[in-house]
PDB file of C-alpha atoms and ligand atoms in Angstrom:
ATOM      1  CA  MET A   1     215.014 157.013 108.779  1.00 66.00           C
ATOM      2  CA  GLY A   2     215.113 159.622 106.001  1.00 94.00           C
ATOM      3  CA  TRP A   3     212.798 162.365 107.291  1.00 97.00           C
ATOM      4  CA  LEU A   4     215.311 165.005 106.123  1.00 98.00           C
ATOM      5  CA  LYS A   5     216.299 163.480 102.797  1.00 97.00           C
ATOM      6  CA  ASP A   6     218.148 166.014 100.599  1.00 96.00           C
ATOM      7  CA  ASP A   7     217.666 168.819 103.140  1.00 98.00           C
ATOM      8  CA  VAL A   8     220.497 171.143 104.113  1.00 98.00           C
ATOM      9  CA  ALA A   9     220.887 172.217 107.747  1.00 98.00           C
ATOM     10  CA  LEU A  10     223.127 174.759 109.443  1.00 99.00           C
ATOM     11  CA  ILE A  11     223.884 173.799 113.043  1.00 99.00           C
ATOM     12  CA  THR A  12     225.810 176.162 115.324  1.00 99.00           C
ATOM     13  CA  GLY A  13     228.055 174.634 117.962  1.00 98.00           C
ATOM     14  CA  GLY A  14     228.004 171.306 116.149  1.00 98.00           C
ATOM     15  CA  GLY A  15     231.455 170.298 117.319  1.00 98.00           C
ATOM     16  CA  ALA A  16     230.486 168.761 120.657  1.00 98.00           C
ATOM     17  CA  GLY A  17     227.654 167.663 122.907  1.00 98.00           C
ATOM     18  CA  LEU A  18     224.117 168.119 121.647  1.00 98.00           C
ATOM     19  CA  GLY A  19     225.249 169.854 118.439  1.00 98.00           C
ATOM     20  CA  LEU A  20     227.466 166.909 117.540  1.00 98.00           C
ATOM     21  CA  ALA A  21     224.623 164.466 118.207  1.00 98.00           C
ATOM     22  CA  LEU A  22     222.404 166.596 115.943  1.00 98.00           C
ATOM     23  CA  VAL A  23     225.002 166.473 113.168  1.00 98.00           C
ATOM     24  CA  HIS A  24     225.035 162.653 113.392  1.00 98.00           C
ATOM     25  CA  ARG A  25     221.255 162.419 113.433  1.00 98.00           C
ATOM     26  CA  PHE A  26     220.577 164.936 110.661  1.00 98.00           C
ATOM     27  CA  ILE A  27     223.065 163.144 108.393  1.00 98.00           C
ATOM     28  CA  ASP A  28     221.457 159.803 109.289  1.00 98.00           C
ATOM     29  CA  GLU A  29     218.117 161.297 108.281  1.00 98.00           C
ATOM     30  CA  GLY A  30     219.489 162.191 104.843  1.00 98.00           C
ATOM     31  CA  ALA A  31     220.539 165.822 105.298  1.00 98.00           C
ATOM     32  CA  SER A  32     223.783 167.587 104.443  1.00 98.00           C
ATOM     33  CA  VAL A  33     225.075 169.783 107.239  1.00 98.00           C
ATOM     34  CA  VAL A  34     227.082 172.963 107.702  1.00 99.00           C
ATOM     35  CA  VAL A  35     228.475 173.614 111.174  1.00 98.00           C
ATOM     36  CA  LEU A  36     229.493 177.001 112.563  1.00 99.00           C
ATOM     37  CA  GLU A  37     231.882 176.173 115.418  1.00 98.00           C
ATOM     38  CA  ARG A  38     234.444 178.277 117.265  1.00 98.00           C
ATOM     39  CA  ASP A  39     236.733 175.369 118.169  1.00 98.00           C
ATOM     40  CA  ALA A  40     238.920 174.639 115.112  1.00 98.00           C
ATOM     41  CA  ASN A  41     239.969 171.167 116.324  1.00 98.00           C
ATOM     42  CA  ARG A  42     236.353 170.116 116.682  1.00 98.00           C
ATOM     43  CA  ALA A  43     235.590 171.464 113.202  1.00 98.00           C
ATOM     44  CA  ASP A  44     238.513 169.463 111.756  1.00 98.00           C
ATOM     45  CA  SER A  45     237.361 166.292 113.395  1.00 98.00           C
ATOM     46  CA  LEU A  46     233.846 166.767 111.930  1.00 98.00           C
ATOM     47  CA  LYS A  47     235.350 167.038 108.454  1.00 97.00           C
ATOM     48  CA  ARG A  48     237.352 163.859 108.966  1.00 98.00           C
ATOM     49  CA  LYS A  49     234.336 161.988 110.278  1.00 98.00           C
ATOM     50  CA  PHE A  50     231.592 163.035 107.866  1.00 97.00           C
ATOM     51  CA  GLY A  51     233.503 163.848 104.661  1.00 96.00           C
ATOM     52  CA  GLU A  52     231.374 165.263 101.922  1.00 97.00           C
ATOM     53  CA  LYS A  53     228.120 165.312 103.904  1.00 98.00           C
ATOM     54  CA  ILE A  54     229.486 168.193 105.960  1.00 98.00           C
ATOM     55  CA  GLU A  55     231.094 171.596 105.601  1.00 98.00           C
ATOM     56  CA  THR A  56     232.465 173.521 108.548  1.00 98.00           C
ATOM     57  CA  VAL A  57     233.046 177.206 109.196  1.00 98.00           C
ATOM     58  CA  VAL A  58     235.328 178.088 112.073  1.00 98.00           C
ATOM     59  CA  GLY A  59     233.847 181.182 113.620  1.00 98.00           C
ATOM     60  CA  ASP A  60     231.851 182.713 116.427  1.00 98.00           C
ATOM     61  CA  VAL A  61     228.075 182.986 116.584  1.00 98.00           C
ATOM     62  CA  THR A  62     228.452 186.489 118.065  1.00 98.00           C
ATOM     63  CA  SER A  63     229.868 187.695 114.732  1.00 98.00           C
ATOM     64  CA  TYR A  64     227.281 188.550 112.074  1.00 98.00           C
ATOM     65  CA  GLU A  65     229.931 188.053 109.376  1.00 98.00           C
ATOM     66  CA  ASP A  66     230.651 184.509 110.570  1.00 99.00           C
ATOM     67  CA  ASN A  67     226.948 183.659 110.482  1.00 99.00           C
ATOM     68  CA  VAL A  68     226.689 185.041 106.945  1.00 99.00           C
ATOM     69  CA  LYS A  69     229.722 182.992 105.929  1.00 98.00           C
ATOM     70  CA  ALA A  70     228.075 179.831 107.275  1.00 99.00           C
ATOM     71  CA  VAL A  71     224.857 180.503 105.357  1.00 99.00           C
ATOM     72  CA  GLU A  72     226.802 181.289 102.166  1.00 98.00           C
ATOM     73  CA  THR A  73     228.741 178.060 102.615  1.00 98.00           C
ATOM     74  CA  ALA A  74     225.492 176.090 102.788  1.00 98.00           C
ATOM     75  CA  VAL A  75     224.133 177.699  99.636  1.00 98.00           C
ATOM     76  CA  GLU A  76     227.383 177.519  97.660  1.00 98.00           C
ATOM     77  CA  ARG A  77     228.330 173.989  98.695  1.00 98.00           C
ATOM     78  CA  PHE A  78     224.913 172.302  98.915  1.00 98.00           C
ATOM     79  CA  GLY A  79     222.668 174.658  96.904  1.00 98.00           C
ATOM     80  CA  ARG A  80     220.148 175.649  99.584  1.00 98.00           C
ATOM     81  CA  LEU A  81     219.365 175.964 103.271  1.00 98.00           C
ATOM     82  CA  ASP A  82     216.325 174.263 104.800  1.00 98.00           C
ATOM     83  CA  THR A  83     216.940 174.420 108.555  1.00 99.00           C
ATOM     84  CA  PHE A  84     218.874 176.773 110.801  1.00 99.00           C
ATOM     85  CA  VAL A  85     219.582 175.288 114.251  1.00 99.00           C
ATOM     86  CA  ALA A  86     220.745 177.918 116.770  1.00 99.00           C
ATOM     87  CA  ASN A  87     222.406 175.622 119.267  1.00 99.00           C
ATOM     88  CA  ALA A  88     225.761 177.045 120.441  1.00 99.00           C
ATOM     89  CA  GLY A  89     225.642 178.080 124.063  1.00 98.00           C
ATOM     90  CA  VAL A  90     227.566 178.606 127.280  1.00 98.00           C
ATOM     91  CA  PHE A  91     226.639 178.193 130.932  1.00 98.00           C
ATOM     92  CA  ASP A  92     226.910 180.174 134.169  1.00 98.00           C
ATOM     93  CA  PHE A  93     227.410 177.127 136.411  1.00 96.00           C
ATOM     94  CA  PHE A  94     224.457 178.144 138.587  1.00 96.00           C
ATOM     95  CA  LYS A  95     226.297 181.252 139.869  1.00 97.00           C
ATOM     96  CA  PRO A  96     223.810 183.151 142.050  1.00 98.00           C
ATOM     97  CA  LEU A  97     223.440 186.932 141.998  1.00 97.00           C
ATOM     98  CA  SER A  98     224.972 187.365 145.441  1.00 96.00           C
ATOM     99  CA  GLU A  99     228.236 185.719 144.363  1.00 97.00           C
ATOM    100  CA  PHE A 100     229.069 188.167 141.602  1.00 96.00           C
ATOM    101  CA  GLU A 101     231.787 190.597 142.608  1.00 92.00           C
ATOM    102  CA  GLY A 102     230.384 194.029 141.705  1.00 85.00           C
ATOM    103  CA  PRO A 103     231.015 194.921 138.049  1.00 88.00           C
ATOM    104  CA  GLU A 104     231.904 191.319 137.094  1.00 94.00           C
ATOM    105  CA  ILE A 105     228.209 190.738 136.457  1.00 97.00           C
ATOM    106  CA  SER A 106     228.143 193.258 133.636  1.00 98.00           C
ATOM    107  CA  ALA A 107     230.903 191.525 131.648  1.00 98.00           C
ATOM    108  CA  ALA A 108     229.431 188.090 132.421  1.00 98.00           C
ATOM    109  CA  PHE A 109     225.985 189.203 131.235  1.00 98.00           C
ATOM    110  CA  ASP A 110     227.413 190.592 127.991  1.00 98.00           C
ATOM    111  CA  GLU A 111     229.415 187.435 127.296  1.00 98.00           C
ATOM    112  CA  LEU A 112     226.679 184.919 128.085  1.00 98.00           C
ATOM    113  CA  LEU A 113     223.751 186.704 126.473  1.00 98.00           C
ATOM    114  CA  SER A 114     225.859 187.572 123.409  1.00 98.00           C
ATOM    115  CA  ILE A 115     226.384 183.892 122.711  1.00 98.00           C
ATOM    116  CA  ASN A 116     223.093 182.414 123.914  1.00 98.00           C
ATOM    117  CA  VAL A 117     220.673 185.055 122.638  1.00 99.00           C
ATOM    118  CA  LYS A 118     222.383 187.472 120.243  1.00 98.00           C
ATOM    119  CA  GLY A 119     224.134 184.562 118.507  1.00 98.00           C
ATOM    120  CA  GLY A 120     220.773 182.981 117.675  1.00 98.00           C
ATOM    121  CA  LEU A 121     219.307 186.249 116.451  1.00 98.00           C
ATOM    122  CA  LEU A 122     222.288 187.017 114.221  1.00 99.00           C
ATOM    123  CA  GLY A 123     222.160 183.539 112.739  1.00 99.00           C
ATOM    124  CA  ALA A 124     218.418 183.843 112.179  1.00 99.00           C
ATOM    125  CA  ARG A 125     218.896 187.138 110.339  1.00 99.00           C
ATOM    126  CA  ALA A 126     221.745 185.753 108.267  1.00 99.00           C
ATOM    127  CA  ALA A 127     219.714 182.658 107.311  1.00 99.00           C
ATOM    128  CA  LEU A 128     216.428 184.438 106.662  1.00 98.00           C
ATOM    129  CA  ASP A 129     216.537 184.982 102.896  1.00 98.00           C
ATOM    130  CA  ALA A 130     217.725 181.420 102.226  1.00 98.00           C
ATOM    131  CA  LEU A 131     214.990 180.025 104.487  1.00 98.00           C
ATOM    132  CA  ILE A 132     212.282 182.126 102.859  1.00 98.00           C
ATOM    133  CA  LYS A 133     213.438 180.765  99.519  1.00 98.00           C
ATOM    134  CA  SER A 134     213.291 177.149 100.685  1.00 98.00           C
ATOM    135  CA  LYS A 135     210.196 177.595 102.904  1.00 97.00           C
ATOM    136  CA  GLY A 136     212.406 176.256 105.644  1.00 98.00           C
ATOM    137  CA  SER A 137     212.501 176.601 109.397  1.00 98.00           C
ATOM    138  CA  MET A 138     214.531 177.689 112.400  1.00 98.00           C
ATOM    139  CA  ILE A 139     214.999 175.677 115.595  1.00 99.00           C
ATOM    140  CA  PHE A 140     216.429 177.206 118.770  1.00 99.00           C
ATOM    141  CA  THR A 141     218.012 175.120 121.522  1.00 99.00           C
ATOM    142  CA  VAL A 142     216.352 176.422 124.668  1.00 98.00           C
ATOM    143  CA  SER A 143     216.652 174.529 127.990  1.00 98.00           C
ATOM    144  CA  ASN A 144     214.569 173.662 131.012  1.00 97.00           C
ATOM    145  CA  ALA A 145     216.017 177.005 132.185  1.00 98.00           C
ATOM    146  CA  GLY A 146     213.751 178.646 129.616  1.00 98.00           C
ATOM    147  CA  PHE A 147     210.778 177.696 131.792  1.00 98.00           C
ATOM    148  CA  TYR A 148     211.884 176.965 135.342  1.00 96.00           C
ATOM    149  CA  THR A 149     214.185 178.352 138.005  1.00 96.00           C
ATOM    150  CA  GLY A 150     217.309 176.607 139.243  1.00 94.00           C
ATOM    151  CA  GLY A 151     218.463 175.224 135.877  1.00 95.00           C
ATOM    152  CA  GLY A 152     221.233 177.814 136.009  1.00 97.00           C
ATOM    153  CA  GLY A 153     221.913 181.121 137.690  1.00 98.00           C
ATOM    154  CA  PRO A 154     220.155 184.374 136.739  1.00 98.00           C
ATOM    155  CA  LEU A 155     222.254 184.944 133.606  1.00 98.00           C
ATOM    156  CA  TYR A 156     221.670 181.530 132.026  1.00 98.00           C
ATOM    157  CA  THR A 157     218.004 181.564 133.075  1.00 98.00           C
ATOM    158  CA  ALA A 158     217.544 185.039 131.573  1.00 98.00           C
ATOM    159  CA  SER A 159     219.175 183.916 128.333  1.00 98.00           C
ATOM    160  CA  LYS A 160     216.978 180.848 127.926  1.00 98.00           C
ATOM    161  CA  HIS A 161     213.764 182.629 128.949  1.00 98.00           C
ATOM    162  CA  GLY A 162     214.843 185.223 126.364  1.00 98.00           C
ATOM    163  CA  LEU A 163     215.093 182.558 123.688  1.00 98.00           C
ATOM    164  CA  VAL A 164     211.513 181.476 124.332  1.00 98.00           C
ATOM    165  CA  GLY A 165     210.535 185.062 123.517  1.00 98.00           C
ATOM    166  CA  VAL A 166     212.687 185.012 120.398  1.00 99.00           C
ATOM    167  CA  VAL A 167     211.013 181.806 119.162  1.00 99.00           C
ATOM    168  CA  ARG A 168     207.534 183.194 119.759  1.00 98.00           C
ATOM    169  CA  GLN A 169     208.232 186.618 118.262  1.00 98.00           C
ATOM    170  CA  LEU A 170     209.983 185.260 115.166  1.00 98.00           C
ATOM    171  CA  ALA A 171     207.247 182.673 114.619  1.00 98.00           C
ATOM    172  CA  HIS A 172     204.763 185.549 114.711  1.00 98.00           C
ATOM    173  CA  GLU A 173     206.829 187.700 112.341  1.00 98.00           C
ATOM    174  CA  LEU A 174     207.977 185.101 109.837  1.00 98.00           C
ATOM    175  CA  GLY A 175     204.845 183.092 109.179  1.00 98.00           C
ATOM    176  CA  PRO A 176     203.727 181.906 106.714  1.00 97.00           C
ATOM    177  CA  LYS A 177     207.141 181.834 105.074  1.00 98.00           C
ATOM    178  CA  VAL A 178     209.368 180.347 107.770  1.00 98.00           C
ATOM    179  CA  ARG A 179     208.412 178.149 110.741  1.00 98.00           C
ATOM    180  CA  VAL A 180     210.238 178.955 113.997  1.00 99.00           C
ATOM    181  CA  ASN A 181     210.357 176.524 116.908  1.00 99.00           C
ATOM    182  CA  GLY A 182     212.497 175.442 119.838  1.00 99.00           C
ATOM    183  CA  VAL A 183     213.524 172.395 121.825  1.00 98.00           C
ATOM    184  CA  ALA A 184     214.079 172.663 125.567  1.00 98.00           C
ATOM    185  CA  PRO A 185     216.276 169.782 126.742  1.00 98.00           C
ATOM    186  CA  GLY A 186     216.851 168.893 130.347  1.00 96.00           C
ATOM    187  CA  GLY A 187     220.331 168.297 131.699  1.00 94.00           C
ATOM    188  CA  MET A 188     222.930 166.202 129.884  1.00 95.00           C
ATOM    189  CA  ARG A 189     226.573 165.550 130.588  1.00 95.00           C
ATOM    190  CA  THR A 190     228.387 167.512 127.868  1.00 97.00           C
ATOM    191  CA  SER A 191     231.351 169.838 127.541  1.00 97.00           C
ATOM    192  CA  LEU A 192     229.032 172.837 128.096  1.00 97.00           C
ATOM    193  CA  SER A 193     231.476 175.452 129.340  1.00 97.00           C
ATOM    194  CA  GLY A 194     231.500 178.687 131.282  1.00 97.00           C
ATOM    195  CA  LEU A 195     232.620 182.256 130.790  1.00 98.00           C
ATOM    196  CA  LYS A 196     235.905 184.144 130.507  1.00 97.00           C
ATOM    197  CA  ALA A 197     234.327 186.880 132.622  1.00 97.00           C
ATOM    198  CA  THR A 198     233.924 184.532 135.599  1.00 97.00           C
ATOM    199  CA  ASN A 199     237.083 182.460 134.981  1.00 96.00           C
ATOM    200  CA  THR A 200     234.974 179.405 134.161  1.00 96.00           C
ATOM    201  CA  ALA A 201     235.702 179.175 130.419  1.00 97.00           C
ATOM    202  CA  ASP A 202     237.671 175.971 131.003  1.00 96.00           C
ATOM    203  CA  GLU A 203     235.105 174.386 133.289  1.00 95.00           C
ATOM    204  CA  SER A 204     232.668 171.901 131.857  1.00 95.00           C
ATOM    205  CA  LEU A 205     229.542 170.045 132.901  1.00 92.00           C
ATOM    206  CA  GLU A 206     231.462 166.855 132.060  1.00 91.00           C
ATOM    207  CA  THR A 207     233.581 167.259 135.140  1.00 87.00           C
ATOM    208  CA  MET A 208     230.902 168.574 137.472  1.00 87.00           C
ATOM    209  CA  GLU A 209     230.564 166.119 140.324  1.00 89.00           C
ATOM    210  CA  GLY A 210     227.124 164.664 141.016  1.00 90.00           C
ATOM    211  CA  PHE A 211     225.554 166.177 137.876  1.00 90.00           C
ATOM    212  CA  GLU A 212     223.948 162.987 136.579  1.00 91.00           C
ATOM    213  CA  GLU A 213     222.641 162.026 140.014  1.00 92.00           C
ATOM    214  CA  LEU A 214     221.104 165.481 140.263  1.00 90.00           C
ATOM    215  CA  ILE A 215     219.269 165.080 136.943  1.00 91.00           C
ATOM    216  CA  ILE A 216     218.071 161.583 137.798  1.00 92.00           C
ATOM    217  CA  GLY A 217     216.895 162.738 141.213  1.00 90.00           C
ATOM    218  CA  ILE A 218     214.731 165.631 140.022  1.00 89.00           C
ATOM    219  CA  THR A 219     212.926 164.102 137.042  1.00 91.00           C
ATOM    220  CA  PRO A 220     209.904 161.799 137.119  1.00 92.00           C
ATOM    221  CA  LEU A 221     211.511 159.714 134.362  1.00 94.00           C
ATOM    222  CA  ARG A 222     214.557 159.195 136.620  1.00 93.00           C
ATOM    223  CA  MET A 223     216.991 159.364 133.751  1.00 93.00           C
ATOM    224  CA  SER A 224     220.024 161.350 132.719  1.00 93.00           C
ATOM    225  CA  PRO A 225     219.602 161.404 128.931  1.00 96.00           C
ATOM    226  CA  THR A 226     222.516 161.390 126.512  1.00 97.00           C
ATOM    227  CA  PRO A 227     222.615 164.076 123.783  1.00 98.00           C
ATOM    228  CA  ASP A 228     221.406 161.664 121.086  1.00 98.00           C
ATOM    229  CA  GLN A 229     218.222 161.071 123.084  1.00 98.00           C
ATOM    230  CA  TYR A 230     217.301 164.724 122.633  1.00 98.00           C
ATOM    231  CA  CYS A 231     217.567 164.739 118.825  1.00 98.00           C
ATOM    232  CA  GLY A 232     214.157 163.327 117.845  1.00 98.00           C
ATOM    233  CA  PRO A 233     212.193 166.557 118.406  1.00 98.00           C
ATOM    234  CA  TYR A 234     214.670 168.487 116.211  1.00 98.00           C
ATOM    235  CA  VAL A 235     214.128 166.031 113.362  1.00 98.00           C
ATOM    236  CA  LEU A 236     210.370 166.340 113.787  1.00 98.00           C
ATOM    237  CA  LEU A 237     210.452 170.145 113.774  1.00 98.00           C
ATOM    238  CA  ALA A 238     212.812 170.280 110.787  1.00 98.00           C
ATOM    239  CA  SER A 239     210.598 167.963 108.753  1.00 98.00           C
ATOM    240  CA  ARG A 240     208.241 169.911 106.459  1.00 96.00           C
ATOM    241  CA  GLU A 241     206.032 166.882 106.054  1.00 96.00           C
ATOM    242  CA  ASN A 242     205.655 166.018 109.724  1.00 97.00           C
ATOM    243  CA  ALA A 243     205.653 169.467 111.305  1.00 97.00           C
ATOM    244  CA  ALA A 244     203.835 171.511 108.660  1.00 97.00           C
ATOM    245  CA  PRO A 245     201.425 173.173 111.138  1.00 97.00           C
ATOM    246  CA  MET A 246     204.011 173.679 113.906  1.00 98.00           C
ATOM    247  CA  THR A 247     205.374 177.140 114.610  1.00 98.00           C
ATOM    248  CA  GLY A 248     205.993 179.082 117.806  1.00 98.00           C
ATOM    249  CA  VAL A 249     206.316 175.818 119.715  1.00 98.00           C
ATOM    250  CA  VAL A 250     208.995 174.897 122.232  1.00 98.00           C
ATOM    251  CA  ILE A 251     209.076 171.154 122.897  1.00 98.00           C
ATOM    252  CA  ASN A 252     210.025 170.321 126.471  1.00 97.00           C
ATOM    253  CA  THR A 253     212.223 167.239 126.549  1.00 97.00           C
ATOM    254  CA  ASP A 254     213.221 167.438 130.175  1.00 94.00           C
ATOM    255  CA  GLY A 255     212.211 164.138 131.708  1.00 94.00           C
ATOM    256  CA  GLY A 256     209.007 165.673 133.066  1.00 94.00           C
ATOM    257  CA  LEU A 257     210.537 168.453 135.177  1.00 92.00           C
ATOM    258  CA  GLY A 258     207.350 170.511 134.898  1.00 90.00           C
ATOM    259  CA  VAL A 259     205.251 167.770 136.495  1.00 92.00           C
ATOM    260  CA  ARG A 260     207.698 166.529 139.100  1.00 88.00           C
ATOM    261  CA  GLY A 261     205.575 167.848 141.950  1.00 80.00           C
ATOM    262  CA  ILE A 262     206.512 167.898 145.605  1.00 74.00           C
ATOM    263  CA  MET A 263     207.127 164.206 146.187  1.00 64.00           C
ATOM    264  CA  ASN A 264     209.969 164.067 143.689  1.00 59.00           C
ATOM    265  CA  VAL A 265     211.746 167.031 145.249  1.00 59.00           C
ATOM    266  CA  CYS A 266     211.416 165.388 148.646  1.00 59.00           C
ATOM    267  CA  GLY A 267     212.733 162.074 147.350  1.00 58.00           C
ATOM    268  CA  GLY A 268     209.404 160.400 146.585  1.00 57.00           C
ATOM    269  CA  GLU A 269     209.141 156.683 145.952  1.00 60.00           C
ATOM    270  CA  ASP A 270     210.825 155.337 142.831  1.00 58.00           C
ATOM    271  CA  LEU A 271     208.007 153.409 141.138  1.00 56.00           C
ATOM    272  CA  SER A 272     210.350 151.939 138.561  1.00 54.00           C
ATOM    273  CA  ALA A 273     211.916 149.652 141.158  1.00 52.00           C
TER     274      ALA A 273
HETATM  275  N1  LIG B 301     224.263 170.283 128.734  1.00 73.92           N
HETATM  276  C1  LIG B 301     223.094 170.559 129.271  1.00 73.92           C
HETATM  277  O1  LIG B 301     222.768 170.111 130.388  1.00 73.92           O
HETATM  278  C2  LIG B 301     222.098 171.418 128.525  1.00 73.92           C
HETATM  279  C3  LIG B 301     220.767 171.433 128.956  1.00 73.92           C
HETATM  280  C4  LIG B 301     219.837 172.207 128.268  1.00 73.92           C
HETATM  281  C5  LIG B 301     220.223 172.964 127.185  1.00 73.92           C
HETATM  282  N2  LIG B 301     221.528 172.939 126.787  1.00 73.92           N
HETATM  283  C6  LIG B 301     221.899 173.773 125.646  1.00 73.92           C
HETATM  284  O2  LIG B 301     222.361 172.941 124.599  1.00 73.92           O
HETATM  285  C7  LIG B 301     223.207 173.716 123.731  1.00 73.92           C
HETATM  286  C8  LIG B 301     224.459 172.925 123.423  1.00 73.92           C
HETATM  287  O3  LIG B 301     225.184 172.765 124.623  1.00 73.92           O
HETATM  288  P1  LIG B 301     226.025 171.449 124.970  1.00 73.92           P
HETATM  289  O4  LIG B 301     225.572 171.019 126.300  1.00 73.92           O
HETATM  290  O5  LIG B 301     225.986 170.524 123.837  1.00 73.92           O
HETATM  291  O6  LIG B 301     227.477 172.107 125.148  1.00 73.92           O
HETATM  292  P2  LIG B 301     228.885 171.765 124.442  1.00 73.92           P
HETATM  293  O7  LIG B 301     229.854 172.750 125.023  1.00 73.92           O
HETATM  294  O8  LIG B 301     229.195 170.319 124.574  1.00 73.92           O
HETATM  295  O9  LIG B 301     228.639 172.111 122.921  1.00 73.92           O
HETATM  296  C9  LIG B 301     228.524 173.449 122.509  1.00 73.92           C
HETATM  297  C10 LIG B 301     229.393 173.697 121.287  1.00 73.92           C
HETATM  298  O10 LIG B 301     229.216 175.071 120.927  1.00 73.92           O
HETATM  299  C11 LIG B 301     230.482 175.638 120.656  1.00 73.92           C
HETATM  300  N3  LIG B 301     230.399 177.075 120.940  1.00 73.92           N
HETATM  301  C12 LIG B 301     230.277 177.669 122.157  1.00 73.92           C
HETATM  302  N4  LIG B 301     230.248 178.998 122.021  1.00 73.92           N
HETATM  303  C13 LIG B 301     230.343 179.248 120.697  1.00 73.92           C
HETATM  304  C14 LIG B 301     230.375 180.441 119.935  1.00 73.92           C
HETATM  305  N5  LIG B 301     230.349 181.641 120.544  1.00 73.92           N
HETATM  306  N6  LIG B 301     230.463 180.357 118.585  1.00 73.92           N
HETATM  307  C15 LIG B 301     230.529 179.139 117.972  1.00 73.92           C
HETATM  308  N7  LIG B 301     230.531 177.974 118.644  1.00 73.92           N
HETATM  309  C16 LIG B 301     230.431 178.031 119.993  1.00 73.92           C
HETATM  310  C17 LIG B 301     231.439 174.917 121.595  1.00 73.92           C
HETATM  311  O11 LIG B 301     232.790 174.999 121.125  1.00 73.92           O
HETATM  312  C18 LIG B 301     230.882 173.495 121.559  1.00 73.92           C
HETATM  313  O12 LIG B 301     231.478 172.729 120.533  1.00 73.92           O
HETATM  314  C19 LIG B 301     223.438 175.044 124.441  1.00 73.92           C
HETATM  315  O13 LIG B 301     222.591 176.021 123.885  1.00 73.92           O
HETATM  316  C20 LIG B 301     223.041 174.740 125.873  1.00 73.92           C
HETATM  317  O14 LIG B 301     222.623 175.895 126.552  1.00 73.92           O
HETATM  318  C21 LIG B 301     222.481 172.179 127.417  1.00 73.92           C
END
């Protein structure tokens, strides 16, 4: 442990799920952390749990001002910013195109892509000067939906494919000063929630029946990972020493979805038995 000793990271959506696991792991690795989180109760509980290793900003990633406030908090409180992790996100619960009622799709698109794509871009812009100064890096939480179909509906899939483009373009633009990478996790049971525009804001993957079985069934590794099992690649990418030549990379941590082949889809033999 200690790959991120004395580093300072800003993690969006750090109040639950993968973001919360990243907060734990980054602090374990020696970093101090600032979290930009829209849920005030979750932000409070982070403060209680991590004390002086953490600072929280209650705000929304779709607001440029809130992103700036989070970056300023990192610099004022901890003196620098080494890593910006654009992680906050929402889901479309696999809603297919045909099930959108007319104009509903426009509001749903604006809401989902504002959080999942614009939020990351605003945070990246807000963090840029501090990251140039520290020769730091950005890490975007993508998803298997950034590469494959069926990991969401068209809105979520568009947002995560979009993030792959953002990672590649920013890596191209910001080298050699700032490294820009992504991590594309597979499914995990978290509180990932839906959209006001589709009346799914209170729904969550946690309560979705059969979700874990689905993940186990479609991956060669036959596992439904917990959020903490996805954190290693973030630590690697954040580490200047261990990821010095890495930029424009998105690490797939999806249990082997891309190599599952036909047998797995058709319920091929479980060789682990
Ligand atoms: N759960 C999965 O199966 C899965 C798979 C692949 C990728 N991801 C991605 O992982 C990331 C984290 O999702 P999670 O599964 O941990 O969900 P989660 O809901 O458990 O955690 C997300 C956190 O972000 C916060 N948040 C949401 N919108 C926000 C906003 N506009 N401003 C500030 N904070 C906001 C939420 O309050 C929550 O605390 C997302 O980008 C998601 O797309 C999730």
